Structure formats: C-alpha cells, structure tokens
Tab-separated table of C-alpha atoms and ligand atoms in Angstrom:
chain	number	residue	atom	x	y	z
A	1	UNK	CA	19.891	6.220	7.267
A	2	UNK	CA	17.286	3.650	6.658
A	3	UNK	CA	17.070	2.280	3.563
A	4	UNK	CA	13.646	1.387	2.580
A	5	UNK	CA	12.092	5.064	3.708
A	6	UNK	CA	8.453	5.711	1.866
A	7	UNK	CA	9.172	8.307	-0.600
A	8	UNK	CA	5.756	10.021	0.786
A	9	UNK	CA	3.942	9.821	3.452
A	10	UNK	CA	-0.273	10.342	3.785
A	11	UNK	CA	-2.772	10.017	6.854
A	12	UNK	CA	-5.052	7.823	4.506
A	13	UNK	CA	-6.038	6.736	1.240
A	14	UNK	CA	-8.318	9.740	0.978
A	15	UNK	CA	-5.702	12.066	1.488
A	16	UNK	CA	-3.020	11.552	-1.220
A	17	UNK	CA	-3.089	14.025	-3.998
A	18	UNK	CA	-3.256	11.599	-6.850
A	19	UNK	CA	-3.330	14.536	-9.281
A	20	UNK	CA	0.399	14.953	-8.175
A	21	UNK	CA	1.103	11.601	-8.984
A	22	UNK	CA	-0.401	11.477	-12.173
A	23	UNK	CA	1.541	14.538	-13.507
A	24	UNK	CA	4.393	12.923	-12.143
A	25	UNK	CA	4.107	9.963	-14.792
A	26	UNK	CA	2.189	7.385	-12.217
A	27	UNK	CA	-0.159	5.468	-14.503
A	28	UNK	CA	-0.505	2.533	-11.971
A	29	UNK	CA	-1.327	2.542	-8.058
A	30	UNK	CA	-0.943	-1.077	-6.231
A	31	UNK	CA	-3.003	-0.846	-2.938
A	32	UNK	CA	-2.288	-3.076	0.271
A	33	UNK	CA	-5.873	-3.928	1.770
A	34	UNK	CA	-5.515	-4.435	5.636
A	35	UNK	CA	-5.105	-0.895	7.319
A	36	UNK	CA	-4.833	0.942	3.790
A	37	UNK	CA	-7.842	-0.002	2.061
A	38	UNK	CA	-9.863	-1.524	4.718
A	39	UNK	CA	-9.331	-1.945	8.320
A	40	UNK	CA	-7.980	-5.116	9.592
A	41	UNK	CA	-9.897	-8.202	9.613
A	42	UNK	CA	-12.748	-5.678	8.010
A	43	UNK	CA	-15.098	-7.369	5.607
A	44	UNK	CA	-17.075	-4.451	4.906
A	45	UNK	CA	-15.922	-1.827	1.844
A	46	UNK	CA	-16.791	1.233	2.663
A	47	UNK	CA	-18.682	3.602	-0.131
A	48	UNK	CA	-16.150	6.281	0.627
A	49	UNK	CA	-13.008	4.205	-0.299
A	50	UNK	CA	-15.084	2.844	-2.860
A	51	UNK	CA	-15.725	6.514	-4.798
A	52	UNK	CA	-12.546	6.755	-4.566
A	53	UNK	CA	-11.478	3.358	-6.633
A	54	UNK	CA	-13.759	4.667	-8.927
A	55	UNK	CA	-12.851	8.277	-8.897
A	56	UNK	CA	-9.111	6.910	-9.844
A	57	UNK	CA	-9.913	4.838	-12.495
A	58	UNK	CA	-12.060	7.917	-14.003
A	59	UNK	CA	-8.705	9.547	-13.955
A	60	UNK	CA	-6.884	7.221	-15.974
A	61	UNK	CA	-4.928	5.211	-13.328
A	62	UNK	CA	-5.011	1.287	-13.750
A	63	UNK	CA	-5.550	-0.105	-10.098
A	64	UNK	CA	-4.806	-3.633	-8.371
A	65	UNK	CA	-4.324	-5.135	-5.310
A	66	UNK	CA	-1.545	-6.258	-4.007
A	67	UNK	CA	-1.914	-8.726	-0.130
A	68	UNK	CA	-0.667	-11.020	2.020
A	69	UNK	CA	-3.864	-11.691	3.054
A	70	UNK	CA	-5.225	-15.258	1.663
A	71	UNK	CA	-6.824	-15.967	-1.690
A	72	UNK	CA	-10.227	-15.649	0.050
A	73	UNK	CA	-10.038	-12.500	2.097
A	74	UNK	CA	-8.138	-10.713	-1.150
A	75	UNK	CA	-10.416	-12.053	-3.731
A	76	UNK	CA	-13.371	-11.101	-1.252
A	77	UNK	CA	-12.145	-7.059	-1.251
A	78	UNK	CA	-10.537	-6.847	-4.423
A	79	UNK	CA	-13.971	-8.211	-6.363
A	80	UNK	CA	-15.733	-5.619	-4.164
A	81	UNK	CA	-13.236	-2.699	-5.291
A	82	UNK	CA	-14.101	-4.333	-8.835
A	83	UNK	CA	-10.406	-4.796	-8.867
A	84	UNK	CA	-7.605	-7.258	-9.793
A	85	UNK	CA	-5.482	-8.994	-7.455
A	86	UNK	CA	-2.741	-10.656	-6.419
A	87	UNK	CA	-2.617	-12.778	-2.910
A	88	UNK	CA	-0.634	-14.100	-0.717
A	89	UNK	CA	2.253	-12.369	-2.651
A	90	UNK	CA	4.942	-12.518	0.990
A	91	UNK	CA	5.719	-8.828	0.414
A	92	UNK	CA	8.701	-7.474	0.672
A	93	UNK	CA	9.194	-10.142	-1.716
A	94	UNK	CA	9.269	-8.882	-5.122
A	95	UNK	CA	7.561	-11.987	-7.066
A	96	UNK	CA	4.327	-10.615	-6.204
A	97	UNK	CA	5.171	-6.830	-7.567
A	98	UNK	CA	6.523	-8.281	-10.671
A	99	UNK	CA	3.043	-9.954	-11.286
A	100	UNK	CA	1.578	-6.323	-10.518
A	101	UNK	CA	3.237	-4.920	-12.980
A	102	UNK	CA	2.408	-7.858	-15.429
A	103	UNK	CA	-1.110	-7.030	-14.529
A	104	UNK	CA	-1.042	-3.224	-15.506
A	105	UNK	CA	1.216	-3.750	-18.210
A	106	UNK	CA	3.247	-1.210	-17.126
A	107	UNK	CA	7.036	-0.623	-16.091
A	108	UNK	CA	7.862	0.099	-12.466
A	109	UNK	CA	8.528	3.975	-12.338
A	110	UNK	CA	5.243	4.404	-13.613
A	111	UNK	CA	3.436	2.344	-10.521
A	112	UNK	CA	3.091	3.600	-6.778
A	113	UNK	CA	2.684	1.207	-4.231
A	114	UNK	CA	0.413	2.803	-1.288
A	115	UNK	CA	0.356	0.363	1.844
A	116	UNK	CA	0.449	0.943	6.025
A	117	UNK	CA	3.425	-1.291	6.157
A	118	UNK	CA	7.260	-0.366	6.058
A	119	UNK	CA	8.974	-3.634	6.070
A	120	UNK	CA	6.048	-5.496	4.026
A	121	UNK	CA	4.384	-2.711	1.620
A	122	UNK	CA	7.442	0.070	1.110
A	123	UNK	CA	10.479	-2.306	1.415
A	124	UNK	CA	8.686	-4.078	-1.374
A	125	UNK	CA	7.450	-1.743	-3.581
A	126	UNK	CA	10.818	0.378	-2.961
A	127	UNK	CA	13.023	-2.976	-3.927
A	128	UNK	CA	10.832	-3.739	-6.693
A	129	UNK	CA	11.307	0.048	-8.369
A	130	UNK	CA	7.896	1.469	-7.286
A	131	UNK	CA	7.476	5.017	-5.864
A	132	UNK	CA	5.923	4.081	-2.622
A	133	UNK	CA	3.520	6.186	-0.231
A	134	UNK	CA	3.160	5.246	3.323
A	135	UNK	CA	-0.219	6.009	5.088
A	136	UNK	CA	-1.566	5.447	8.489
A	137	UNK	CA	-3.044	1.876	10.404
A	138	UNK	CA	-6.695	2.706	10.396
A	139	UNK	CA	-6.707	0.398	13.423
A	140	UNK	CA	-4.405	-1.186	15.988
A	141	UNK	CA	-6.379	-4.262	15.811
A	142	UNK	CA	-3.317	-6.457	14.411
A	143	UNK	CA	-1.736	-9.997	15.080
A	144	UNK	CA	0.456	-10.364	17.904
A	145	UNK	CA	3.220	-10.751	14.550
A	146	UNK	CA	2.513	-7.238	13.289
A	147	UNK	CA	2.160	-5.519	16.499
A	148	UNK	CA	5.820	-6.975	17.152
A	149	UNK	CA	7.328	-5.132	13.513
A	150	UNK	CA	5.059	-2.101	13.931
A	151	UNK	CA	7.551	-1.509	17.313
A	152	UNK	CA	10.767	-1.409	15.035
A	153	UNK	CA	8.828	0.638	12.680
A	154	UNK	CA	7.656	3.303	14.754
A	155	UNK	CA	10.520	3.944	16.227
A	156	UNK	CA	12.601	4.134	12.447
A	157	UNK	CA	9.039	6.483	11.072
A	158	UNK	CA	9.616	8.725	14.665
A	159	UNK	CA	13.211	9.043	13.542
A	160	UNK	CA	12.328	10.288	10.097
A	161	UNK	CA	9.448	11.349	9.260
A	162	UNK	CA	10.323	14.860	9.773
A	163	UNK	CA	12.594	14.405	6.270
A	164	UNK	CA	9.881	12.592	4.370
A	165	UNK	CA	7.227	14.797	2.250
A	166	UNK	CA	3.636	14.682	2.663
A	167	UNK	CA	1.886	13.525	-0.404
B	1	LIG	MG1	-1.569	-3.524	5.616
C-alpha cells in the first residue's frame, strides 16, 4: 500500500463539499495554484474560481496558497485570489506547510491541503499532518519534469482510487 494516498479525492476545486469539511473541524484550506487553482502556466483567474475564494472565506475558512511556482507567478495569483502566500516552498517538503500553518494560525488537523499533485501537494500536506484532497490536472500542458512523475502517479491513483472516497 502506498503511503502518501489523498485522503479524498475531487474532479475540481468546484466540486469538493467544503460544508463536509467544515463540520469535520477544517478551519483552514491551503490551495496549490498550477492545475488546482488555475491551469498551468495560466495567468488569467477565472471569476468562477474566484466566487468560490470568496464563497469560502464567507464560510469561515482562512485560505492561503501554498506553490512551487516562483515568487512572481505566486504573488501574481495569490494577490488576485486576494490571498496569502507562500512560494517556492519545494513541496513535499514540509518547511513550507509549517509556514502555512503559521499563516492561519492554526494547528495541522484543522487545515486541508487541496492540490493536483501526489508526490508534491499530498505527500506534503499528508507528512506535514494535513487532511489532503486530491483533484484533477485541468490541463496536460506540464514540463517535460512533471509529465515524467505524473507516469508513476497514474499508475499508483489507477491502482487505488477505487479505495479512496470522493469528497
Ligand atoms: Mg499543481
């Protein structure tokens, strides 16, 4: 069994029942941008995903971002979103989840990570105590790098995500 599983699974932002996580003590949700928020490379914020920022803070949930991506292309989305950041944090390490949670004041049981990635966003967010929610690449416009993982990881996701819950 692979260890670093998503505890849920979701075909996009849009789709996760955030209700659910609330009542299950969430408080704060850490969003990957390339493929989760945005698509990849995308500079534009669309008003749908950005209702939905809004819709989630309405509800109570502190929010930040949590990239790779450089200081430029994160601080370009996240001030879009209207959102704080944290950049180049080289998930799965954990440095830049621990500054997450410094940033929502909050301990890790009570944050979700929510990224497209399993060996960058869940392996992360899983080592670094978050519940963590898996969605779907919006595109398959990725590096030469990520199209390399995303082999690996399909074929552990095709092996089991018949045993992991839709969210
Ligand atoms: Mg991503």
């Amino acid at each position: 069994m692979y260890k670093y599983l998503p505890d849920y699974i979701a075909q996009g932002i849009s789709d996760i029942d955030y209700k659910r996580l609330y009542d299950m003590g969430i408080r704060g949700l850490c969003f990957d941008i390339d493929n989760t928020l945005v698509g990849m490379y995308d500079e534009e914020i669309h008003k749908k995903a950005l209702t939905l920022i809004n819709n989630l803070k309405n509800m109570g949930f502190s929010i930040c971002i949590l990239s790779n991506a450089s200081k430029k292309r994160t601080a370009l989305i996240a001030t879009g979103f209207g959102l704080e950041y944290v950049y180049r944090a080289f998930k799965p390490l954990k440095q830049g989840f621990l500054i997450v949670l410094r940033i929502l004041d909050l301990e890790p049981h009570k944050c979700a990570m929510i990224g497209d990635q399993l060996f960058t966003d869940i392996r992360g967010g899983k080592k670094a105590g978050f519940l963590t929610v898996m969605t779907k690449r919006m595109n398959n416009h990725e590096s030469l790098y990520v199209r390399f993982k995303r082999i690996f990881e399909d074929r552990i996701m095709r092996k089991y995500i018949k045993g992991i819950e839709k969210i």
